[in-house]
Structure formats: structure tokens, C-alpha cells
CSV table of C-alpha atoms and ligand atoms in Angstrom, one decimal:
chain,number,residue,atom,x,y,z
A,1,UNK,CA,45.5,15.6,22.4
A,2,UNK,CA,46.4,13.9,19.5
A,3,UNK,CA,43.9,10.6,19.5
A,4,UNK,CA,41.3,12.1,21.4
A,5,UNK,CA,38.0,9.9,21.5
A,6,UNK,CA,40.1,7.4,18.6
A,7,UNK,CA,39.2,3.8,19.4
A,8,UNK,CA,42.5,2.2,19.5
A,9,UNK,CA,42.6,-1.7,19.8
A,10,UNK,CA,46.0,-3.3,21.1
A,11,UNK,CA,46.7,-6.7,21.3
A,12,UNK,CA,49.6,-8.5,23.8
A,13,UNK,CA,48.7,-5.2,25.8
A,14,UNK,CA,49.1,-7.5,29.1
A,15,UNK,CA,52.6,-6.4,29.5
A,16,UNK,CA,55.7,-5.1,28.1
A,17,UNK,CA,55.5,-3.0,24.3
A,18,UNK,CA,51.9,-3.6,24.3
A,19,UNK,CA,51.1,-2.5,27.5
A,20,UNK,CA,53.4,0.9,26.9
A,21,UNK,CA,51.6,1.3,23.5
A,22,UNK,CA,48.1,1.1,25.2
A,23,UNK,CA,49.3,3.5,28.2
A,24,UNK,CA,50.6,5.9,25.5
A,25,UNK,CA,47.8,6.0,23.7
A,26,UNK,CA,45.4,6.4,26.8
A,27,UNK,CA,47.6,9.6,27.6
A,28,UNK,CA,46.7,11.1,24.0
A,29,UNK,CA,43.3,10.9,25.1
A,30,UNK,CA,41.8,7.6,23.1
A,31,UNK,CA,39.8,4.8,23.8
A,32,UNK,CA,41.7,1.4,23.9
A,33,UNK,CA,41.2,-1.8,24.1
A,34,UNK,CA,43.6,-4.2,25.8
A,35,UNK,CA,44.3,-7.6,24.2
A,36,UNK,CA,45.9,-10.1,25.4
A,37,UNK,CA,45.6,-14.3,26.7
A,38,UNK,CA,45.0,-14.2,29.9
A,39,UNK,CA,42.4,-12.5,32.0
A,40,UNK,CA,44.1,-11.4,34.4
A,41,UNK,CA,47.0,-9.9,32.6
A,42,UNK,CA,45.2,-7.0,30.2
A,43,UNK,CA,42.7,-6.9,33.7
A,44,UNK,CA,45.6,-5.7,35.4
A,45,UNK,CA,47.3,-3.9,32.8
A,46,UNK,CA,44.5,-1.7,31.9
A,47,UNK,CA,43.5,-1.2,35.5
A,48,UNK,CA,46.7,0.0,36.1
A,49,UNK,CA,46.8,2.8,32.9
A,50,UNK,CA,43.4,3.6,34.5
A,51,UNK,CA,44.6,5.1,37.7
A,52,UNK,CA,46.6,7.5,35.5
A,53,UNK,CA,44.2,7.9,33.1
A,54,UNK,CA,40.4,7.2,34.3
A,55,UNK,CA,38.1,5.4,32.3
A,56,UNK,CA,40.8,5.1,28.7
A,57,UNK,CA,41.3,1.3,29.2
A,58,UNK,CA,38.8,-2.0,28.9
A,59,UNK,CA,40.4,-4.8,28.9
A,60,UNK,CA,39.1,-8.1,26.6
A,61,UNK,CA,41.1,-11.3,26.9
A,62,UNK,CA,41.3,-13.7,23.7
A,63,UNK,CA,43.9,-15.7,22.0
A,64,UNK,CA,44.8,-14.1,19.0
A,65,UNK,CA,45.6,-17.2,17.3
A,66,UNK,CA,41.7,-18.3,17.4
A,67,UNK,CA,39.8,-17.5,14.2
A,68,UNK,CA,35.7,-17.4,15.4
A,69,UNK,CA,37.3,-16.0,19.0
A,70,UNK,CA,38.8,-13.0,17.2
A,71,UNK,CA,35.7,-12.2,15.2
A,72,UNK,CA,33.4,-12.4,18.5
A,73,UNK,CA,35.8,-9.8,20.3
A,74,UNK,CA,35.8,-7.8,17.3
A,75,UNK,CA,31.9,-7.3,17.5
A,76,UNK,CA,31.7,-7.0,20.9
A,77,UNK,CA,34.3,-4.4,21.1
A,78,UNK,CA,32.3,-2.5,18.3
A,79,UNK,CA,29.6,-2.8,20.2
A,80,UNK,CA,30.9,-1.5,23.9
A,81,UNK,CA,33.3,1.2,22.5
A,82,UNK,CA,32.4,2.1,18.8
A,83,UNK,CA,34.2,1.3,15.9
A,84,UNK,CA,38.0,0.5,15.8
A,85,UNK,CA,40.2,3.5,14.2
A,86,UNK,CA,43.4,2.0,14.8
A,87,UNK,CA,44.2,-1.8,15.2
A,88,UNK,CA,47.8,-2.4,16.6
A,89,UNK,CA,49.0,-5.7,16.2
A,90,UNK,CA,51.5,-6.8,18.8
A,91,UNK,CA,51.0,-10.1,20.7
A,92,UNK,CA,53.8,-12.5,20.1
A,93,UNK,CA,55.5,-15.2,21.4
A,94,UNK,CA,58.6,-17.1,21.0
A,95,UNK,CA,59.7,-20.8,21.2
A,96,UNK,CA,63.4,-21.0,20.3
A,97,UNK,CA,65.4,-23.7,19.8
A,98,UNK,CA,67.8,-24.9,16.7
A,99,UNK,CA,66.2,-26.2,14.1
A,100,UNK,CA,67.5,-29.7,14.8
A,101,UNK,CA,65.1,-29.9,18.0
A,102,UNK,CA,62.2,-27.9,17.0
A,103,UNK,CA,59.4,-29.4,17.5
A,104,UNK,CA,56.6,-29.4,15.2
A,105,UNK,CA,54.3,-27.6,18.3
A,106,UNK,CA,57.1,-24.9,18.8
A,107,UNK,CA,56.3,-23.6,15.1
A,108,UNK,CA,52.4,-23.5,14.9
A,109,UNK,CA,52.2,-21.8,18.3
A,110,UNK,CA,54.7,-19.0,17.0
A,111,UNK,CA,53.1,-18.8,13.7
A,112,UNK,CA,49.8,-19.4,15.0
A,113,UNK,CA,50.4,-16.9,17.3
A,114,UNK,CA,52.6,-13.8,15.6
A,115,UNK,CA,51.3,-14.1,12.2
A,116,UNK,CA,47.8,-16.0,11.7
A,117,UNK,CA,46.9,-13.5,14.8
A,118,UNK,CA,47.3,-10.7,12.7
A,119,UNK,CA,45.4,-11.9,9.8
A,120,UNK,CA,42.9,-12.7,12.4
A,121,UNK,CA,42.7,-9.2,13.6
A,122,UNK,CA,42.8,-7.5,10.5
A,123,UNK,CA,39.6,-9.4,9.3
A,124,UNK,CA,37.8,-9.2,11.8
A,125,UNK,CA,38.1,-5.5,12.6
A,126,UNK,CA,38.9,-4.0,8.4
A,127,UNK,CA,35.2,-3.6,7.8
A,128,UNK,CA,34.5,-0.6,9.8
A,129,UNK,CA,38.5,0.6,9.3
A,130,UNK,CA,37.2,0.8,5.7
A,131,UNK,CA,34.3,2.7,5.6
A,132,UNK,CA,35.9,5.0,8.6
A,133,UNK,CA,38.3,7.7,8.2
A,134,UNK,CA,42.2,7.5,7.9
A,135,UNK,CA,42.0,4.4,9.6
A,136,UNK,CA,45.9,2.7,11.0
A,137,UNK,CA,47.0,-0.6,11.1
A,138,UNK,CA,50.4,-1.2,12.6
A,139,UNK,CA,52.0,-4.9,12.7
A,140,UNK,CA,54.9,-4.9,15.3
A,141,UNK,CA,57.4,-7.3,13.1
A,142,UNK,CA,61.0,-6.9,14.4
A,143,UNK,CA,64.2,-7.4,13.3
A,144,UNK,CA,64.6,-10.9,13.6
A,145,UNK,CA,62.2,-10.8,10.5
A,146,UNK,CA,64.5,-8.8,8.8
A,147,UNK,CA,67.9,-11.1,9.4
A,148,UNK,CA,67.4,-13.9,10.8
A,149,UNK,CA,68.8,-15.7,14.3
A,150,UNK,CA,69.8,-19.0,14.8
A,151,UNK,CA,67.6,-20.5,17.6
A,152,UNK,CA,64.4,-18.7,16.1
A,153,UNK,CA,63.8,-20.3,12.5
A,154,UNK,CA,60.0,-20.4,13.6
A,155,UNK,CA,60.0,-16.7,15.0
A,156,UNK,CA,61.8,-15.4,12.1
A,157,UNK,CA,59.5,-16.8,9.4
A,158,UNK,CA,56.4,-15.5,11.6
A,159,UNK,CA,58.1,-11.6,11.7
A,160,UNK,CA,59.2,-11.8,8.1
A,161,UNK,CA,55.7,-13.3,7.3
A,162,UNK,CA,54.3,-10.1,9.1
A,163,UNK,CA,56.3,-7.9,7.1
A,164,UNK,CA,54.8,-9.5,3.6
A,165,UNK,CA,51.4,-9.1,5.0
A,166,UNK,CA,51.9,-5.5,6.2
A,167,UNK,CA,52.7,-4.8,2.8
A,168,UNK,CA,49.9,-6.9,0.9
A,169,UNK,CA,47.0,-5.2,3.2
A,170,UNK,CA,49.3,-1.6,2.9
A,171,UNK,CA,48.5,-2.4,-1.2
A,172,UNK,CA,44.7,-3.7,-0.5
A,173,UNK,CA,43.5,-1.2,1.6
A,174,UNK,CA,45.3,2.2,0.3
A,175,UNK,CA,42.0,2.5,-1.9
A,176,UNK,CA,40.4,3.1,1.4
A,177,UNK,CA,42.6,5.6,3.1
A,178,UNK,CA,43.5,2.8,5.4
A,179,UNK,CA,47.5,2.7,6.3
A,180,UNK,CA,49.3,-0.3,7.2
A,181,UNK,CA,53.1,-0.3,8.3
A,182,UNK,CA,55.3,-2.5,10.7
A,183,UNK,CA,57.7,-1.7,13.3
A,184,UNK,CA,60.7,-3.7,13.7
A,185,UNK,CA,61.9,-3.3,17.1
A,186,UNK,CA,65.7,-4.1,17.8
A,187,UNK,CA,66.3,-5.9,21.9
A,188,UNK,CA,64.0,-3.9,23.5
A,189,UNK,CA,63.7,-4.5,27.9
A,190,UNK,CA,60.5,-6.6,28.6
A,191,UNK,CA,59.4,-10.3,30.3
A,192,UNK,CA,60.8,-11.4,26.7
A,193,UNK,CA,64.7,-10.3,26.4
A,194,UNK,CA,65.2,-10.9,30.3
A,195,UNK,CA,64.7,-14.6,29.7
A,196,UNK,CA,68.3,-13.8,28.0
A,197,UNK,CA,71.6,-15.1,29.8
A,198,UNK,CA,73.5,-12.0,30.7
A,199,UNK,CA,76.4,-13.2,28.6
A,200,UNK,CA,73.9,-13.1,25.3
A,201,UNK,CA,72.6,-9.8,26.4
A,202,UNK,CA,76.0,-8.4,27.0
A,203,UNK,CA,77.1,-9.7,23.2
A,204,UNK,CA,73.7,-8.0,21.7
A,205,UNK,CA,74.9,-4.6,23.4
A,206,UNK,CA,78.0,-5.1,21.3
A,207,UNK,CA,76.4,-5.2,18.1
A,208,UNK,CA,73.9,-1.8,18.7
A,209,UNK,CA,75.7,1.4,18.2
A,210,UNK,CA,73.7,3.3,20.4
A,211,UNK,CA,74.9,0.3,23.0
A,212,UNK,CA,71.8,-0.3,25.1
A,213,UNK,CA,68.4,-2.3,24.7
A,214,UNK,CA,65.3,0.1,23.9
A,215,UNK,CA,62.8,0.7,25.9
A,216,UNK,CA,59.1,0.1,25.6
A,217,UNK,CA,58.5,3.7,25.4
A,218,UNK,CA,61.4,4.2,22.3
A,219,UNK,CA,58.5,1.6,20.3
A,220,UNK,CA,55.0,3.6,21.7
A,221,UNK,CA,56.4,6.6,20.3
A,222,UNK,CA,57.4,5.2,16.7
A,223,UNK,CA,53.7,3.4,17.2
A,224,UNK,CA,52.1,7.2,18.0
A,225,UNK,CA,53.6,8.9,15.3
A,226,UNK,CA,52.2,6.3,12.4
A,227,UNK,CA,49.0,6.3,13.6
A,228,UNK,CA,48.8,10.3,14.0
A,229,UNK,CA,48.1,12.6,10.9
A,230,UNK,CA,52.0,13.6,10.5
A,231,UNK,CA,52.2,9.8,9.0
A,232,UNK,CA,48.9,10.3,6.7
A,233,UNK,CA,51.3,9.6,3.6
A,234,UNK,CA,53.6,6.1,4.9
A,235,UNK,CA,52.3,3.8,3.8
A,236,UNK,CA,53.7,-0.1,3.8
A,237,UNK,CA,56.8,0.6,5.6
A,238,UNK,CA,58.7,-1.0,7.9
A,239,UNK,CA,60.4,1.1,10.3
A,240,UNK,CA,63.3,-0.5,12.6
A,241,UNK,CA,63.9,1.2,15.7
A,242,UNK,CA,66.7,-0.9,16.8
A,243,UNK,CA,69.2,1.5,17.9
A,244,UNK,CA,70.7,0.9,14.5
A,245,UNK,CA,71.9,-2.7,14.7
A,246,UNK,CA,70.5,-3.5,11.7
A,247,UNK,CA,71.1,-0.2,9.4
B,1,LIG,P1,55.9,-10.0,26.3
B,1,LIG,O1,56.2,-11.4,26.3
B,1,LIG,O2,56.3,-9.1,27.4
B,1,LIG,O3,54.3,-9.8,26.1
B,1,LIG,C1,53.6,-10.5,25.1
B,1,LIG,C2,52.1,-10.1,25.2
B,1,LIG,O4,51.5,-10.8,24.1
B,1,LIG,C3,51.4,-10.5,26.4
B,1,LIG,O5,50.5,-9.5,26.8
B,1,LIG,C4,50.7,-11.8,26.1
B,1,LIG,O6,49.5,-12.1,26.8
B,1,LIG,C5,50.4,-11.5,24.6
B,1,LIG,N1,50.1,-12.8,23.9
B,1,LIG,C6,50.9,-13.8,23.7
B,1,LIG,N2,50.3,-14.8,23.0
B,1,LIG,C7,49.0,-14.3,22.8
B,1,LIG,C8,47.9,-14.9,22.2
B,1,LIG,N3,47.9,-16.1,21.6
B,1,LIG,N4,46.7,-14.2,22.2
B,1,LIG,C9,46.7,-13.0,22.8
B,1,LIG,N5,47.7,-12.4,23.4
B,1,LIG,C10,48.9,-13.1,23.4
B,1,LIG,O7,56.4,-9.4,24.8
B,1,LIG,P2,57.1,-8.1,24.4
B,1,LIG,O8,56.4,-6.9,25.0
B,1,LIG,O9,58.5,-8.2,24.6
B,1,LIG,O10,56.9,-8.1,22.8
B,1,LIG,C11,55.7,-7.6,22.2
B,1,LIG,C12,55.9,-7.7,20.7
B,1,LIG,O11,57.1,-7.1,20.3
B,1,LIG,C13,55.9,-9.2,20.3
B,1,LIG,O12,55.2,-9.3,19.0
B,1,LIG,C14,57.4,-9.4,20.1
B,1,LIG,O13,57.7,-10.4,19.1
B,1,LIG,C15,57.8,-8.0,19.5
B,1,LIG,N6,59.2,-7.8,19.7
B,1,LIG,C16,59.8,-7.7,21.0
B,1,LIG,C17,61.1,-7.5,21.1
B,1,LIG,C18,61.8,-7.4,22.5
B,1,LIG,O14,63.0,-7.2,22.5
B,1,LIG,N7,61.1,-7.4,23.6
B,1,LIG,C19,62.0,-7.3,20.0
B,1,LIG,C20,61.3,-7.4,18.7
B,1,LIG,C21,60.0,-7.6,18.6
B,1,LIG,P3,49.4,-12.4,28.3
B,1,LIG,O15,50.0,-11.2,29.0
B,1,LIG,O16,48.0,-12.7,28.6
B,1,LIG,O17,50.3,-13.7,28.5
């Protein structure tokens, strides 16, 4: 197996791509940690990947969007299951709304939240990524950062602003054999996209060309294959798996 004994940590692994990425993982034979708000969500979540696959899952609940929080877990994780090897970087949220009713609360949760949470992460966990071997970082952007939506001026700027920072930290830590890249999913099924009217959903479906939402599992296996050793030479990228709506 592929990540066997790799400590994997996955944040907004509660439910939906995060979850998938953990349980994907866990099947490849590596150590992950679930992230996510609440408690009871990564409880359950990596409970559940741990009937299939005994003893891959912990879970540790934290908001992402809390500095000194972040930096505790970080530790603590080190401590229980050995230093990170690969740091995926999914939790996100969204508050939309037009720009005309945003409220000033519906922007620094989603930036708080989908961009500030990565920072967060990547401090707090780069020091042993450094000085350990072919270390991964993967940011899950999407393509919303890429072209925009009306209704999502916040989440926008918070995937675009994800996509700039994969690209700083790709630059920063290359020295260090440490990859960073983004995935930019398209409408992929989750909690998220069913909040969606069906008339919106059935309008998106007009605009893919391979005419369905993803699933989680189409964004796990884009997640596997940069942090195995096929992907030892991407570096910075951002790789949309969209179902080409946005080639
Ligand atoms: P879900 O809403 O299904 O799950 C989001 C996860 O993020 C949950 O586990 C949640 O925790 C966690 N989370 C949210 N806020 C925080 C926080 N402050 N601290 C820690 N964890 C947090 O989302 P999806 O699975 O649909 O999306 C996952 C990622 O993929 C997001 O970044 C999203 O922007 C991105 N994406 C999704 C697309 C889609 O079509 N679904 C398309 C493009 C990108 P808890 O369970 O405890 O509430």
C-alpha cells in the first residue's frame, strides 16, 4: 500500500470530501488524523472509517480558524501519532449572499475559515514536514477561486487567496522537498451543493460537459495521487477536477 505507516492529517474530515479523503487514505494503509469543528462529527467520521479499517483513524476536533488552537493540536497530534507527512487542507465553509447584503460577519468567518485555517495549519505542522522526507501539502481551493460566482464574493476571494498561498509555500518550501498544490474541485455531491435549489443544480449540470456533479471519491483520488511518489515532481499546481466546466 501506497501510504503505509504515513501520518496523514485532514482537516473538515467530519463529512463530505474530507471525510472520503481520510477514508481513502486509511485504505492505503496510513495514519490519519480527522479534523474538523465539532466533536462529534470527526468522532463519528473516523469511527466509521475504523470499522473498515481498524485502528487508521483518531479523530481531534478544533476550529481551524483559531491560531494558539491550531498549534496545540499540532503538538499533540505529534505527540500521539508521530510526525505529520502529509497535511491536507480542506475545511471550508460558505456564507453566500450578494455583495449588497453581505455582512461584514459572513466575510471573516469564510476567510477566517477557508484561508487563515490553512495558514494556520501549515505553521503549525511545516517544522517536522521540513526536516522529514518528501513531505505533501495539499490546499483543496475550487473553482469558484478560479472564476468567480455571484453570491460568493467572500468564498471566492478565500479559494483564490488559497491558490496564491499554495503557490508562495510551493516556492518557500521546494528547498525542502516539501510539495504544495491545490485542487479545485468543480460541484461535487456533499452536505454543501445539496443546500442548492434543484433548478440551480439542474443549470450547473448544463454547464459541465461530463454533465453530472463529482463525487467525493473523483477528489480523494486526485488527493492520493499528489501526495504519492508518482507526483514527486508537481509542484505549485492547481489541478481542477471539475468535469471540465472550467477548461
Ligand atoms: P462540508 O460542508 O460537507 O464539510 C465541511 C467540513 O469542514 C466539515 O467536516 C466541517 O466540520 C469542517 N469545518 C468547517 N469549518 C471548520 C472550522 N472552522 N474548523 C474545522 N473544521 C471546519 O463540505 P464539503 O465536503 O462539500 O467541502 C470540503 C471542501 O471542499 C471545502 O473547502 C469546500 O470549500 C471545498 N469544495 C467543495 C465543493 C463541493 O461542491 N462540495 C466544490 C469546491 C470546493 P464539522 O463537520 O465539525 O462541521
Amino acid at each position: 500500500m501506497t501510504f503505509t505507516d504515513k501520518v496523514v492529517a485532514v482537516t473538515g474530515a467530519g463529512r463530505g470530501i474530507g471525510q472520503e479523503i481520510a477514508r481513502a487514505f486509511a485504505s492505503q494503509g496510513a495514519k490519519v488524523a480527522l479534523i474538523s469543528r465539532s466533536a462529534s462529527s470527526c468522532g463519528g467520521a473516523a469511527e466509521e472509517i475504523n470499522k473498515t479499517y481498524p485502528g487508521s483513524c483518531t479523530a481531534y476536533p478544533v476550529d481551524v480558524a483559531d491560531h494558539e488552537a491550531v498549534a496545540v493540536l499540532a503538538k499533540k497530534i505529534a505527540d500521539e501519532m508521530g510526525a505529520v507527512n502529509i497535511l491536507v487542507n480542506n475545511a471550508g465553509v460558505t456564507r453566500d449572499g450578494l455583495l449588497m447584503r453581505m455582512k461584514e460577519d459572513d466575510w471573516d468567518t469564510v476567510l477566517d475559515t477557508n484561508l487563515k485555517g490553512a495558514f494556520n495549519t501549515v505553521k503549525a505542522f511545516m517544522r517536522p514536514m521540513m526536516k522529514g522526507e518528501n513531505s505533501r501539502i495539499i490546499n483543496i481551493a475550487s473553482v469558484i477561486g478560479l472564476i468567480g460566482n455571484a453570491g460568493q464574493a467572500n468564498y471566492s476571494a478565500s479559494k483564490a487567496g488559497l491558490i496564491g498561498f499554495t503557490k508562495a509555500v510551493a516556492r518557500e518550501l521546494a528547498g525542502r522537498a516539501v510539495t504544495c498544490n491545490a485542487i479545485a474541485p468543480g460541484f461535487i455531491t456533499t452536505d454543501m451543493t445539496d443546500e442548492l435549489p434543484d433548478n440551480v443544480k439542474e443549470a450547473v449540470i448544463g454547464k459541465i460537459p461530463l454533465a453530472s456533479f463529482g463525487t467525493t471519491d473523483d477528489i480523494a483520488q486526485a488527493v492520493l495521487f499528489l501526495a504519492s511518489p508518482a507526483a514527486r515532481y508537481v509542484t505549485g499546481q492547481v489541478i481542477a477536477v471539475d468535469g471540465g466546466m472550467t477548461m
